[in-house]
Amino acid sequence: MENLDAVVVGSGPNGLAAAVTLARAGLAVRVLEAQPTIGGGARTLDLGLADGLVHDVCSAVHPMAWASPFFEAFDLGARGVDLVVPEVSYAQPLDGGRAGIAYHDLDRTVERLGGPDGAAWRALLGPLAHGWRDVAAVALGDKRSVPGRVLRPEGAVVAARFGAAVLEQGSRAWGRRFATEEAAALLTGVAAHAITPLPSLAGAGTALLLAALGHAPGGWPLPRGGSGAIVAALVEDLRAHGGDVVTGHRVASRADLPPARAYVFDTVPRVVADVFADRLAPRAATALRRFRHGDAAAKVDLVLSGPVPWADAEVGRAGTVHVGGTRAEMAFAEAEVAAGRHAERPMLLVSDPTVVDPGRGAGGLRPLWTYAHVPAGSTRDVTEDVVAQIERFAPGFRDVVVASRCVPAAEMSRHDESYVGGDIAGGAVTMWQMVARPSLRPDPYAVGLEGVYVCSASTPPGPGVHGLGGWYAARRVLRREFDVRDAPDLAPR
């Protein structure tokens, strides 16, 4: 393995997807990971909070994994990765014991919303859920080419619907669609995944893609055993094709890289600029360093002695719960964060994996996964903010909390250097930067230096466990550096 063809820096899902693709093409591949464990934002670890419990340290719920063309070809199911689909994709608790509930089943969602809002929800999301492949082709593309599916008449119609819906929900026109707080908040909670002011085009694109997938065949699944199951499948395939992974190897300069014909970085753009500072043209280096990071998340992992006592018991059937109150409250909280202030009632994302995967519990205890949105670089321990916000919609929640651990936004980069200041999206999620990611180069994965590429969440299609940044970059590497024109088969052998 010392005669390397390609070196991948970073072992997140994108880096591993790139490594698998290159190794399957017959190249000698090595992955270098700074951390002692593999997986980047898709690791599942024992945090020492309770015997036998493991926690997902970043991503936990994976609608983009099953919808990704890379993972579809890779076939996670055939590799033993069980993506368990909850009956309720996501929920939005409100004061007074009310809640918006997005069932995996669109009809049940419409029935629960009832009246005009049920019909409005179906009209908005029904066609997108039915045409989810076309929506995914638009949202998860390389942002430089027109997806082939969109050139079909049916695909063009779905793409046009998606675009019109983004314009509506990304502007002040969003208030015209729904009459009730339940429906409006239910969709807004999904938009808040973008950690961006609301309404915004980027937030609307996020909401409509994820909400459509919530009613599509794969729903919002959780991998049985945790997100690390996806990573394990990728690493197993890489090693089966001759590749290897070296942990505890940080790349800060060219001296940290073994000789190879190609280098692919699953890192933020500035790392590439720093490592190749003496070789990059000033304009190319400036473009990489100019890439803007966004607002942040602080992670709070909890151990519970029982299920969260949500006031509306139906919320407890959801794989994901968006905790932020009404649409107006969530928009205010996200505006506070964008202004550099901590919201008194922050936007939270919450997931109890034992809802669909009882094996995640141990000794009568269960893990609870939470994020709170905070200003970039925040040093605040938000444990009390998280507990108080959940208690608001789940009276008695404090009584079931056994242990907790907070990782403030400023410390998130300790377990993944790509989370600059707590930016878990790999860069600000704005409509401009989702296209110009990491710059406006015709090829977003090239950096202006022969043989060097970037494939992280800072490239299209952006954040999420989909492996597509790595897949798209690796295919370019094969064509340009090794004259391999046909992408390798990814199916299990």
GROMACS .gro file of C-alpha atoms in nm:
model
  493
    1MET     CA    1   0.000   0.000   0.000
    2GLU     CA    2   0.299   0.238  -0.006
    3ASN     CA    3   0.263   0.272  -0.385
    4LEU     CA    4  -0.058   0.471  -0.354
    5ASP     CA    5  -0.274   0.595  -0.636
    6ALA     CA    6  -0.506   0.807  -0.426
    7VAL     CA    7  -0.517   0.945  -0.072
    8VAL     CA    8  -0.844   1.058   0.086
    9VAL     CA    9  -0.818   1.299   0.379
   10GLY     CA   10  -1.110   1.257   0.619
   11SER     CA   11  -1.326   0.952   0.685
   12GLY     CA   12  -1.673   1.102   0.687
   13PRO     CA   13  -1.938   0.951   0.458
   14ASN     CA   14  -1.821   1.162   0.163
   15GLY     CA   15  -1.457   1.068   0.210
   16LEU     CA   16  -1.541   0.699   0.243
   17ALA     CA   17  -1.771   0.714  -0.061
   18ALA     CA   18  -1.483   0.860  -0.261
   19ALA     CA   19  -1.243   0.596  -0.129
   20VAL     CA   20  -1.481   0.308  -0.206
   21THR     CA   21  -1.539   0.435  -0.560
   22LEU     CA   22  -1.167   0.471  -0.629
   23ALA     CA   23  -1.077   0.135  -0.474
   24ARG     CA   24  -1.346  -0.043  -0.674
   25ALA     CA   25  -1.186   0.100  -0.988
   26GLY     CA   26  -0.872  -0.091  -0.896
   27LEU     CA   27  -0.671   0.193  -0.742
   28ALA     CA   28  -0.454   0.166  -0.432
   29VAL     CA   29  -0.632   0.393  -0.182
   30ARG     CA   30  -0.558   0.511   0.169
   31VAL     CA   31  -0.784   0.718   0.395
   32LEU     CA   32  -0.621   0.942   0.656
   33GLU     CA   33  -0.833   1.037   0.958
   34ALA     CA   34  -0.723   1.281   1.230
   35GLN     CA   35  -0.955   1.136   1.494
   36PRO     CA   36  -0.898   0.804   1.673
   37THR     CA   37  -1.226   0.671   1.532
   38ILE     CA   38  -1.360   0.649   1.176
   39GLY     CA   39  -1.676   0.812   1.046
   40GLY     CA   40  -1.670   1.189   1.083
   41GLY     CA   41  -2.030   1.302   1.129
   42ALA     CA   42  -2.169   0.947   1.123
   43ARG     CA   43  -2.003   0.792   1.427
   44THR     CA   44  -2.173   0.600   1.706
   45LEU     CA   45  -1.970   0.591   2.028
   46ASP     CA   46  -1.982   0.497   2.394
   47LEU     CA   47  -1.960   0.834   2.568
   48GLY     CA   48  -1.926   0.681   2.912
   49LEU     CA   49  -2.262   0.815   3.029
   50ALA     CA   50  -2.415   0.475   3.109
   51ASP     CA   51  -2.304   0.113   3.078
   52GLY     CA   52  -2.402  -0.041   2.746
   53LEU     CA   53  -2.536   0.280   2.585
   54VAL     CA   54  -2.395   0.429   2.268
   55HIS     CA   55  -2.477   0.768   2.118
   56ASP     CA   56  -2.467   0.908   1.767
   57VAL     CA   57  -2.218   1.192   1.799
   58CYS     CA   58  -2.357   1.389   1.503
   59SER     CA   59  -2.607   1.254   1.249
   60ALA     CA   60  -2.876   1.015   1.369
   61VAL     CA   61  -3.166   1.013   1.120
   62HIS     CA   62  -3.101   0.947   0.752
   63PRO     CA   63  -3.362   1.029   0.486
   64MET     CA   64  -3.085   1.123   0.243
   65ALA     CA   65  -2.908   0.789   0.283
   66TRP     CA   66  -3.183   0.583   0.121
   67ALA     CA   67  -3.260   0.858  -0.135
   68SER     CA   68  -2.894   0.895  -0.241
   69PRO     CA   69  -2.805   0.748  -0.582
   70PHE     CA   70  -2.468   0.649  -0.435
   71PHE     CA   71  -2.616   0.451  -0.148
   72GLU     CA   72  -2.885   0.306  -0.374
   73ALA     CA   73  -2.609   0.162  -0.594
   74PHE     CA   74  -2.402   0.061  -0.290
   75ASP     CA   75  -2.712  -0.118  -0.147
   76LEU     CA   76  -2.690  -0.070   0.228
   77GLY     CA   77  -2.964  -0.326   0.291
   78ALA     CA   78  -2.773  -0.603   0.117
   79ARG     CA   79  -2.477  -0.521   0.341
   80GLY     CA   80  -2.673  -0.572   0.661
   81VAL     CA   81  -2.754  -0.208   0.734
   82ASP     CA   82  -3.113  -0.204   0.856
   83LEU     CA   83  -3.270   0.138   0.802
   84VAL     CA   84  -3.567   0.128   1.040
   85VAL     CA   85  -3.853   0.354   0.935
   86PRO     CA   86  -4.065   0.506   1.215
   87GLU     CA   87  -4.440   0.530   1.174
   88VAL     CA   88  -4.412   0.904   1.240
   89SER     CA   89  -4.137   1.066   1.034
   90TYR     CA   90  -4.126   1.382   1.246
   91ALA     CA   91  -4.339   1.574   1.492
   92GLN     CA   92  -4.378   1.932   1.615
   93PRO     CA   93  -4.513   1.973   1.971
   94LEU     CA   94  -4.697   2.292   2.057
   95ASP     CA   95  -4.823   2.445   2.380
   96GLY     CA   96  -5.146   2.318   2.528
   97GLY     CA   97  -5.078   1.953   2.443
   98ARG     CA   98  -5.117   2.010   2.070
   99ALA     CA   99  -4.882   1.881   1.802
  100GLY     CA  100  -4.831   1.861   1.429
  101ILE     CA  101  -4.762   1.503   1.322
  102ALA     CA  102  -4.603   1.405   0.990
  103TYR     CA  103  -4.673   1.036   0.947
  104HIS     CA  104  -4.478   0.835   0.696
  105ASP     CA  105  -4.821   0.778   0.543
  106LEU     CA  106  -4.927   1.098   0.364
  107ASP     CA  107  -5.297   1.016   0.395
  108ARG     CA  108  -5.276   0.985   0.774
  109THR     CA  109  -5.096   1.318   0.791
  110VAL     CA  110  -5.363   1.486   0.581
  111GLU     CA  111  -5.639   1.327   0.792
  112ARG     CA  112  -5.480   1.443   1.118
  113LEU     CA  113  -5.433   1.801   0.992
  114GLY     CA  114  -5.789   1.798   0.862
  115GLY     CA  115  -5.989   2.065   0.684
  116PRO     CA  116  -5.823   2.310   0.448
  117ASP     CA  117  -5.477   2.250   0.593
  118GLY     CA  118  -5.492   1.878   0.522
  119ALA     CA  119  -5.578   1.954   0.162
  120ALA     CA  120  -5.306   2.222   0.146
  121TRP     CA  121  -5.047   1.979   0.282
  122ARG     CA  122  -5.142   1.720   0.020
  123ALA     CA  123  -5.133   1.976  -0.260
  124LEU     CA  124  -4.788   2.097  -0.158
  125LEU     CA  125  -4.614   1.772  -0.069
  126GLY     CA  126  -4.811   1.497  -0.243
  127PRO     CA  127  -4.665   1.556  -0.592
  128LEU     CA  128  -4.314   1.601  -0.448
  129ALA     CA  129  -4.335   1.279  -0.246
  130HIS     CA  130  -4.466   1.090  -0.551
  131GLY     CA  131  -4.188   1.237  -0.766
  132TRP     CA  132  -3.920   1.209  -0.497
  133ARG     CA  133  -3.659   1.080  -0.741
  134ASP     CA  134  -3.693   1.395  -0.950
  135VAL     CA  135  -3.685   1.619  -0.641
  136ALA     CA  136  -3.374   1.440  -0.519
  137ALA     CA  137  -3.212   1.471  -0.861
  138VAL     CA  138  -3.252   1.849  -0.845
  139ALA     CA  139  -3.162   1.896  -0.478
  140LEU     CA  140  -2.880   1.641  -0.463
  141GLY     CA  141  -2.710   1.716  -0.792
  142ASP     CA  142  -2.370   1.872  -0.850
  143LYS     CA  143  -2.524   2.218  -0.913
  144ARG     CA  144  -2.332   2.247  -1.239
  145SER     CA  145  -2.527   2.018  -1.470
  146VAL     CA  146  -2.890   1.949  -1.548
  147PRO     CA  147  -2.994   1.610  -1.409
  148GLY     CA  148  -3.104   1.370  -1.679
  149ARG     CA  149  -3.430   1.298  -1.497
  150VAL     CA  150  -3.530   1.664  -1.523
  151LEU     CA  151  -3.503   1.648  -1.903
  152ARG     CA  152  -3.796   1.402  -1.907
  153PRO     CA  153  -4.138   1.571  -1.932
  154GLU     CA  154  -4.253   1.416  -1.603
  155GLY     CA  155  -3.931   1.515  -1.431
  156ALA     CA  156  -3.952   1.870  -1.561
  157VAL     CA  157  -4.301   1.906  -1.415
  158VAL     CA  158  -4.189   1.785  -1.072
  159ALA     CA  159  -3.881   2.009  -1.084
  160ALA     CA  160  -4.100   2.307  -1.170
  161ARG     CA  161  -4.335   2.226  -0.881
  162PHE     CA  162  -4.039   2.198  -0.647
  163GLY     CA  163  -3.898   2.532  -0.762
  164ALA     CA  164  -4.233   2.708  -0.726
  165ALA     CA  165  -4.280   2.562  -0.379
  166VAL     CA  166  -3.932   2.680  -0.275
  167LEU     CA  167  -4.014   3.032  -0.391
  168GLU     CA  168  -4.339   3.025  -0.195
  169GLN     CA  169  -4.209   2.877   0.128
  170GLY     CA  170  -3.884   3.075   0.110
  171SER     CA  171  -4.057   3.412   0.108
  172ARG     CA  172  -4.321   3.598   0.306
  173ALA     CA  173  -4.574   3.421   0.088
  174TRP     CA  174  -4.524   3.120   0.318
  175GLY     CA  175  -4.803   3.256   0.540
  176ARG     CA  176  -5.067   3.202   0.272
  177ARG     CA  177  -5.053   2.824   0.257
  178PHE     CA  178  -5.168   2.708   0.602
  179ALA     CA  179  -5.433   2.837   0.842
  180THR     CA  180  -5.342   2.645   1.158
  181GLU     CA  181  -5.034   2.664   1.379
  182GLU     CA  182  -4.997   2.286   1.361
  183ALA     CA  183  -4.947   2.273   0.983
  184ALA     CA  184  -4.733   2.585   0.957
  185ALA     CA  185  -4.505   2.479   1.243
  186LEU     CA  186  -4.481   2.123   1.113
  187LEU     CA  187  -4.313   2.235   0.790
  188THR     CA  188  -4.111   2.515   0.952
  189GLY     CA  189  -3.950   2.270   1.192
  190VAL     CA  190  -3.806   2.086   0.892
  191ALA     CA  191  -3.677   2.412   0.742
  192ALA     CA  192  -3.489   2.478   1.065
  193HIS     CA  193  -3.252   2.189   0.983
  194ALA     CA  194  -3.071   2.444   0.765
  195ILE     CA  195  -2.980   2.665   1.067
  196THR     CA  196  -3.064   2.978   0.870
  197PRO     CA  197  -3.300   3.276   0.910
  198LEU     CA  198  -3.659   3.191   0.821
  199PRO     CA  199  -3.818   3.222   0.576
  200SER     CA  200  -3.532   3.171   0.331
  201LEU     CA  201  -3.491   2.996  -0.001
  202ALA     CA  202  -3.227   2.762   0.142
  203GLY     CA  203  -3.448   2.676   0.437
  204ALA     CA  204  -3.744   2.615   0.207
  205GLY     CA  205  -3.540   2.390  -0.021
  206THR     CA  206  -3.428   2.191   0.281
  207ALA     CA  207  -3.781   2.165   0.416
  208LEU     CA  208  -3.943   2.056   0.092
  209LEU     CA  209  -3.680   1.797   0.008
  210LEU     CA  210  -3.685   1.640   0.354
  211ALA     CA  211  -4.062   1.668   0.400
  212ALA     CA  212  -4.119   1.499   0.064
  213LEU     CA  213  -3.882   1.217   0.160
  214GLY     CA  214  -4.073   1.182   0.487
  215HIS     CA  215  -4.377   1.066   0.286
  216ALA     CA  216  -4.175   0.874   0.024
  217PRO     CA  217  -4.089   0.501   0.044
  218GLY     CA  218  -3.785   0.526   0.275
  219GLY     CA  219  -3.921   0.788   0.513
  220TRP     CA  220  -3.689   0.924   0.781
  221PRO     CA  221  -3.508   0.606   0.892
  222LEU     CA  222  -3.264   0.538   1.174
  223PRO     CA  223  -2.993   0.275   1.116
  224ARG     CA  224  -3.035  -0.012   1.360
  225GLY     CA  225  -2.751   0.015   1.611
  226GLY     CA  226  -2.672   0.374   1.517
  227SER     CA  227  -2.524   0.576   1.232
  228GLY     CA  228  -2.195   0.394   1.268
  229ALA     CA  229  -2.354   0.100   1.086
  230ILE     CA  230  -2.336   0.298   0.761
  231VAL     CA  231  -1.970   0.379   0.819
  232ALA     CA  232  -1.890   0.018   0.903
  233ALA     CA  233  -2.039  -0.100   0.573
  234LEU     CA  234  -1.832   0.153   0.377
  235VAL     CA  235  -1.509   0.065   0.556
  236GLU     CA  236  -1.567  -0.308   0.511
  237ASP     CA  237  -1.612  -0.261   0.136
  238LEU     CA  238  -1.307  -0.035   0.111
  239ARG     CA  239  -1.087  -0.292   0.283
  240ALA     CA  240  -1.230  -0.574   0.073
  241HIS     CA  241  -1.103  -0.388  -0.235
  242GLY     CA  242  -0.754  -0.331  -0.101
  243GLY     CA  243  -0.794   0.011   0.060
  244ASP     CA  244  -0.707   0.100   0.417
  245VAL     CA  245  -0.777   0.363   0.680
  246VAL     CA  246  -0.518   0.519   0.910
  247THR     CA  247  -0.659   0.694   1.217
  248GLY     CA  248  -0.485   0.951   1.436
  249HIS     CA  249  -0.318   1.101   1.129
  250ARG     CA  250  -0.386   1.474   1.097
  251VAL     CA  251  -0.297   1.642   0.770
  252ALA     CA  252  -0.177   1.997   0.832
  253SER     CA  253   0.086   2.028   0.558
  254ARG     CA  254   0.213   1.849   0.250
  255ALA     CA  255   0.465   1.670   0.470
  256ASP     CA  256   0.173   1.481   0.626
  257LEU     CA  257   0.070   1.333   0.290
  258PRO     CA  258   0.223   1.018   0.144
  259PRO     CA  259   0.311   1.030  -0.227
  260ALA     CA  260   0.011   0.964  -0.453
  261ARG     CA  261  -0.124   1.064  -0.792
  262ALA     CA  262  -0.444   1.214  -0.651
  263TYR     CA  263  -0.562   1.365  -0.324
  264VAL     CA  264  -0.927   1.401  -0.224
  265PHE     CA  265  -1.012   1.611   0.081
  266ASP     CA  266  -1.323   1.545   0.287
  267THR     CA  267  -1.250   1.865   0.481
  268VAL     CA  268  -1.346   2.229   0.484
  269PRO     CA  269  -1.191   2.426   0.193
  270ARG     CA  270  -0.939   2.620   0.400
  271VAL     CA  271  -0.759   2.295   0.490
  272VAL     CA  272  -0.676   2.243   0.122
  273ALA     CA  273  -0.558   2.604   0.099
  274ASP     CA  274  -0.333   2.559   0.403
  275VAL     CA  275  -0.185   2.225   0.296
  276PHE     CA  276  -0.104   2.342  -0.058
  277ALA     CA  277  -0.033   2.706   0.027
  278ASP     CA  278   0.298   2.696  -0.163
  279ARG     CA  279   0.147   2.548  -0.479
  280LEU     CA  280  -0.197   2.702  -0.519
  281ALA     CA  281  -0.235   3.014  -0.727
  282PRO     CA  282  -0.323   3.311  -0.502
  283ARG     CA  283  -0.665   3.350  -0.662
  284ALA     CA  284  -0.752   2.982  -0.605
  285ALA     CA  285  -0.629   2.992  -0.245
  286THR     CA  286  -0.828   3.310  -0.178
  287ALA     CA  287  -1.145   3.151  -0.315
  288LEU     CA  288  -1.107   2.853  -0.080
  289ARG     CA  289  -1.035   3.071   0.224
  290ARG     CA  290  -1.327   3.302   0.144
  291PHE     CA  291  -1.576   3.020   0.191
  292ARG     CA  292  -1.816   3.131   0.463
  293HIS     CA  293  -1.921   2.920   0.759
  294GLY     CA  294  -2.264   2.945   0.914
  295ASP     CA  295  -2.432   2.942   1.250
  296ALA     CA  296  -2.395   2.654   1.482
  297ALA     CA  297  -2.532   2.371   1.686
  298ALA     CA  298  -2.442   2.263   2.037
  299LYS     CA  299  -2.484   1.893   2.109
  300VAL     CA  300  -2.649   1.761   2.426
  301ASP     CA  301  -2.653   1.384   2.474
  302LEU     CA  302  -2.886   1.259   2.745
  303VAL     CA  303  -2.954   0.933   2.922
  304LEU     CA  304  -3.316   0.874   3.023
  305SER     CA  305  -3.479   0.628   3.258
  306GLY     CA  306  -3.789   0.615   3.039
  307PRO     CA  307  -3.947   0.765   2.728
  308VAL     CA  308  -3.992   1.139   2.695
  309PRO     CA  309  -4.335   1.215   2.849
  310TRP     CA  310  -4.465   1.428   2.562
  311ALA     CA  311  -4.798   1.596   2.639
  312ASP     CA  312  -4.928   1.456   2.311
  313ALA     CA  313  -4.837   1.088   2.324
  314GLU     CA  314  -4.834   1.066   1.942
  315VAL     CA  315  -4.514   1.276   1.942
  316GLY     CA  316  -4.344   0.986   2.120
  317ARG     CA  317  -4.384   0.770   1.808
  318ALA     CA  318  -4.169   1.001   1.596
  319GLY     CA  319  -3.812   0.926   1.502
  320THR     CA  320  -3.740   1.300   1.498
  321VAL     CA  321  -3.900   1.580   1.699
  322HIS     CA  322  -3.854   1.948   1.616
  323VAL     CA  323  -3.886   2.143   1.940
  324GLY     CA  324  -3.935   2.513   1.889
  325GLY     CA  325  -4.303   2.595   1.924
  326THR     CA  326  -4.492   2.788   1.660
  327ARG     CA  327  -4.367   2.910   1.324
  328ALA     CA  328  -4.329   3.261   1.465
  329GLU     CA  329  -4.133   3.135   1.766
  330MET     CA  330  -3.895   2.932   1.551
  331ALA     CA  331  -3.839   3.221   1.309
  332PHE     CA  332  -3.763   3.450   1.605
  333ALA     CA  333  -3.521   3.198   1.759
  334GLU     CA  334  -3.332   3.153   1.432
  335ALA     CA  335  -3.316   3.532   1.383
  336GLU     CA  336  -3.164   3.566   1.730
  337VAL     CA  337  -2.897   3.310   1.644
  338ALA     CA  338  -2.820   3.485   1.314
  339ALA     CA  339  -2.779   3.809   1.508
  340GLY     CA  340  -2.523   3.643   1.735
  341ARG     CA  341  -2.753   3.603   2.035
  342HIS     CA  342  -2.869   3.295   2.222
  343ALA     CA  343  -3.244   3.248   2.192
  344GLU     CA  344  -3.423   3.221   2.524
  345ARG     CA  345  -3.617   2.932   2.373
  346PRO     CA  346  -3.377   2.780   2.119
  347MET     CA  347  -3.464   2.561   1.825
  348LEU     CA  348  -3.397   2.197   1.908
  349LEU     CA  349  -3.374   1.875   1.710
  350VAL     CA  350  -3.448   1.568   1.920
  351SER     CA  351  -3.439   1.195   1.850
  352ASP     CA  352  -3.498   0.892   2.072
  353PRO     CA  353  -3.363   0.596   1.872
  354THR     CA  354  -3.527   0.339   2.099
  355VAL     CA  355  -3.865   0.441   1.950
  356VAL     CA  356  -3.780   0.219   1.652
  357ASP     CA  357  -3.472   0.037   1.776
  358PRO     CA  358  -3.532  -0.101   2.128
  359GLY     CA  359  -3.189  -0.260   2.122
  360ARG     CA  360  -3.038   0.085   2.170
  361GLY     CA  361  -3.157   0.076   2.531
  362ALA     CA  362  -2.966  -0.100   2.810
  363GLY     CA  363  -3.044  -0.171   3.173
  364GLY     CA  364  -3.371   0.019   3.158
  365LEU     CA  365  -3.196   0.329   3.022
  366ARG     CA  366  -3.211   0.487   2.677
  367PRO     CA  367  -3.008   0.752   2.488
  368LEU     CA  368  -3.162   1.081   2.375
  369TRP     CA  369  -2.998   1.278   2.094
  370THR     CA  370  -3.041   1.658   2.084
  371TYR     CA  371  -2.901   1.964   1.910
  372ALA     CA  372  -2.967   2.326   2.003
  373HIS     CA  373  -2.910   2.605   1.752
  374VAL     CA  374  -2.668   2.867   1.883
  375PRO     CA  375  -2.446   3.146   1.744
  376ALA     CA  376  -2.124   3.039   1.576
  377GLY     CA  377  -1.843   2.983   1.822
  378SER     CA  378  -2.072   2.978   2.126
  379THR     CA  379  -1.907   2.847   2.444
  380ARG     CA  380  -2.236   2.811   2.630
  381ASP     CA  381  -2.336   2.487   2.799
  382VAL     CA  382  -2.693   2.462   2.674
  383THR     CA  383  -2.798   2.160   2.879
  384GLU     CA  384  -3.044   2.357   3.090
  385ASP     CA  385  -3.182   2.535   2.781
  386VAL     CA  386  -3.246   2.197   2.617
  387VAL     CA  387  -3.405   2.040   2.925
  388ALA     CA  388  -3.629   2.343   2.985
  389GLN     CA  389  -3.743   2.356   2.624
  390ILE     CA  390  -3.833   1.986   2.616
  391GLU     CA  391  -3.999   2.010   2.959
  392ARG     CA  392  -4.223   2.280   2.814
  393PHE     CA  393  -4.385   2.023   2.585
  394ALA     CA  394  -4.319   1.714   2.799
  395PRO     CA  395  -4.403   1.791   3.163
  396GLY     CA  396  -4.201   1.568   3.392
  397PHE     CA  397  -3.911   1.534   3.150
  398ARG     CA  398  -3.658   1.639   3.414
  399ASP     CA  399  -3.759   1.342   3.624
  400VAL     CA  400  -3.643   1.091   3.363
  401VAL     CA  401  -3.302   1.252   3.291
  402VAL     CA  402  -3.030   1.037   3.444
  403ALA     CA  403  -2.713   1.181   3.286
  404SER     CA  404  -2.608   1.437   3.027
  405ARG     CA  405  -2.314   1.568   2.832
  406CYS     CA  406  -2.294   1.896   2.642
  407VAL     CA  407  -2.049   1.978   2.366
  408PRO     CA  408  -2.068   2.357   2.314
  409ALA     CA  409  -2.049   2.484   1.960
  410ALA     CA  410  -1.694   2.611   2.011
  411GLU     CA  411  -1.582   2.258   2.100
  412MET     CA  412  -1.759   2.067   1.822
  413SER     CA  413  -1.446   2.075   1.607
  414ARG     CA  414  -1.264   1.865   1.867
  415HIS     CA  415  -1.437   1.555   1.733
  416ASP     CA  416  -1.466   1.675   1.374
  417GLU     CA  417  -1.244   1.956   1.249
  418SER     CA  418  -1.495   2.033   0.974
  419TYR     CA  419  -1.739   2.168   1.234
  420VAL     CA  420  -1.581   2.512   1.243
  421GLY     CA  421  -1.732   2.705   1.534
  422GLY     CA  422  -2.006   2.443   1.556
  423ASP     CA  423  -2.112   2.473   1.191
  424ILE     CA  424  -2.232   2.116   1.133
  425ALA     CA  425  -2.345   2.194   0.775
  426GLY     CA  426  -1.993   2.242   0.640
  427GLY     CA  427  -2.067   2.603   0.548
  428ALA     CA  428  -2.344   2.862   0.562
  429VAL     CA  429  -2.666   2.727   0.411
  430THR     CA  430  -2.770   3.008   0.181
  431MET     CA  431  -2.910   2.973  -0.168
  432TRP     CA  432  -2.600   3.143  -0.313
  433GLN     CA  433  -2.356   2.926  -0.122
  434MET     CA  434  -2.545   2.606  -0.195
  435VAL     CA  435  -2.459   2.673  -0.561
  436ALA     CA  436  -2.122   2.847  -0.518
  437ARG     CA  437  -1.999   2.572  -0.289
  438PRO     CA  438  -1.707   2.607  -0.223
  439SER     CA  439  -1.665   2.859  -0.506
  440LEU     CA  440  -1.808   2.938  -0.849
  441ARG     CA  441  -1.556   2.719  -1.033
  442PRO     CA  442  -1.713   2.523  -1.322
  443ASP     CA  443  -1.606   2.209  -1.137
  444PRO     CA  444  -1.688   2.253  -0.767
  445TYR     CA  445  -1.466   1.959  -0.665
  446ALA     CA  446  -1.149   2.084  -0.835
  447VAL     CA  447  -0.941   2.339  -0.645
  448GLY     CA  448  -0.717   2.475  -0.920
  449LEU     CA  449  -0.431   2.233  -0.864
  450GLU     CA  450  -0.376   1.920  -1.071
  451GLY     CA  451  -0.453   1.602  -0.882
  452VAL     CA  452  -0.617   1.775  -0.583
  453TYR     CA  453  -0.990   1.769  -0.513
  454VAL     CA  454  -1.233   1.847  -0.232
  455CYS     CA  455  -1.545   1.638  -0.165
  456SER     CA  456  -1.686   1.740   0.174
  457ALA     CA  457  -2.021   1.891   0.275
  458SER     CA  458  -1.862   2.219   0.162
  459THR     CA  459  -1.920   2.097  -0.196
  460PRO     CA  460  -2.249   2.016  -0.371
  461PRO     CA  461  -2.494   1.887  -0.283
  462GLY     CA  462  -2.411   2.010   0.069
  463PRO     CA  463  -2.472   1.861   0.413
  464GLY     CA  464  -2.624   1.520   0.479
  465VAL     CA  465  -2.521   1.155   0.491
  466HIS     CA  466  -2.555   1.081   0.120
  467GLY     CA  467  -2.196   1.022   0.009
  468LEU     CA  468  -2.260   1.218  -0.309
  469GLY     CA  469  -1.985   1.478  -0.274
  470GLY     CA  470  -1.736   1.193  -0.252
  471TRP     CA  471  -1.896   0.998  -0.536
  472TYR     CA  472  -1.906   1.296  -0.771
  473ALA     CA  473  -1.546   1.395  -0.690
  474ALA     CA  474  -1.413   1.039  -0.725
  475ARG     CA  475  -1.566   0.999  -1.069
  476ARG     CA  476  -1.388   1.315  -1.180
  477VAL     CA  477  -1.061   1.185  -1.035
  478LEU     CA  478  -1.099   0.860  -1.229
  479ARG     CA  479  -1.160   1.040  -1.559
  480ARG     CA  480  -0.897   1.311  -1.531
  481GLU     CA  481  -0.615   1.150  -1.338
  482PHE     CA  482  -0.646   0.784  -1.442
  483ASP     CA  483  -0.837   0.798  -1.771
  484VAL     CA  484  -1.106   0.566  -1.634
  485ARG     CA  485  -1.426   0.666  -1.814
  486ASP     CA  486  -1.677   0.425  -1.668
  487ALA     CA  487  -1.777   0.456  -1.302
  488PRO     CA  488  -1.720   0.128  -1.116
  489ASP     CA  489  -2.006  -0.094  -1.010
  490LEU     CA  490  -2.084  -0.039  -0.640
  491ALA     CA  491  -2.309  -0.338  -0.580
  492PRO     CA  492  -2.211  -0.600  -0.322
  493ARG     CA  493  -2.030  -0.902  -0.461
   0.00000   0.00000   0.00000
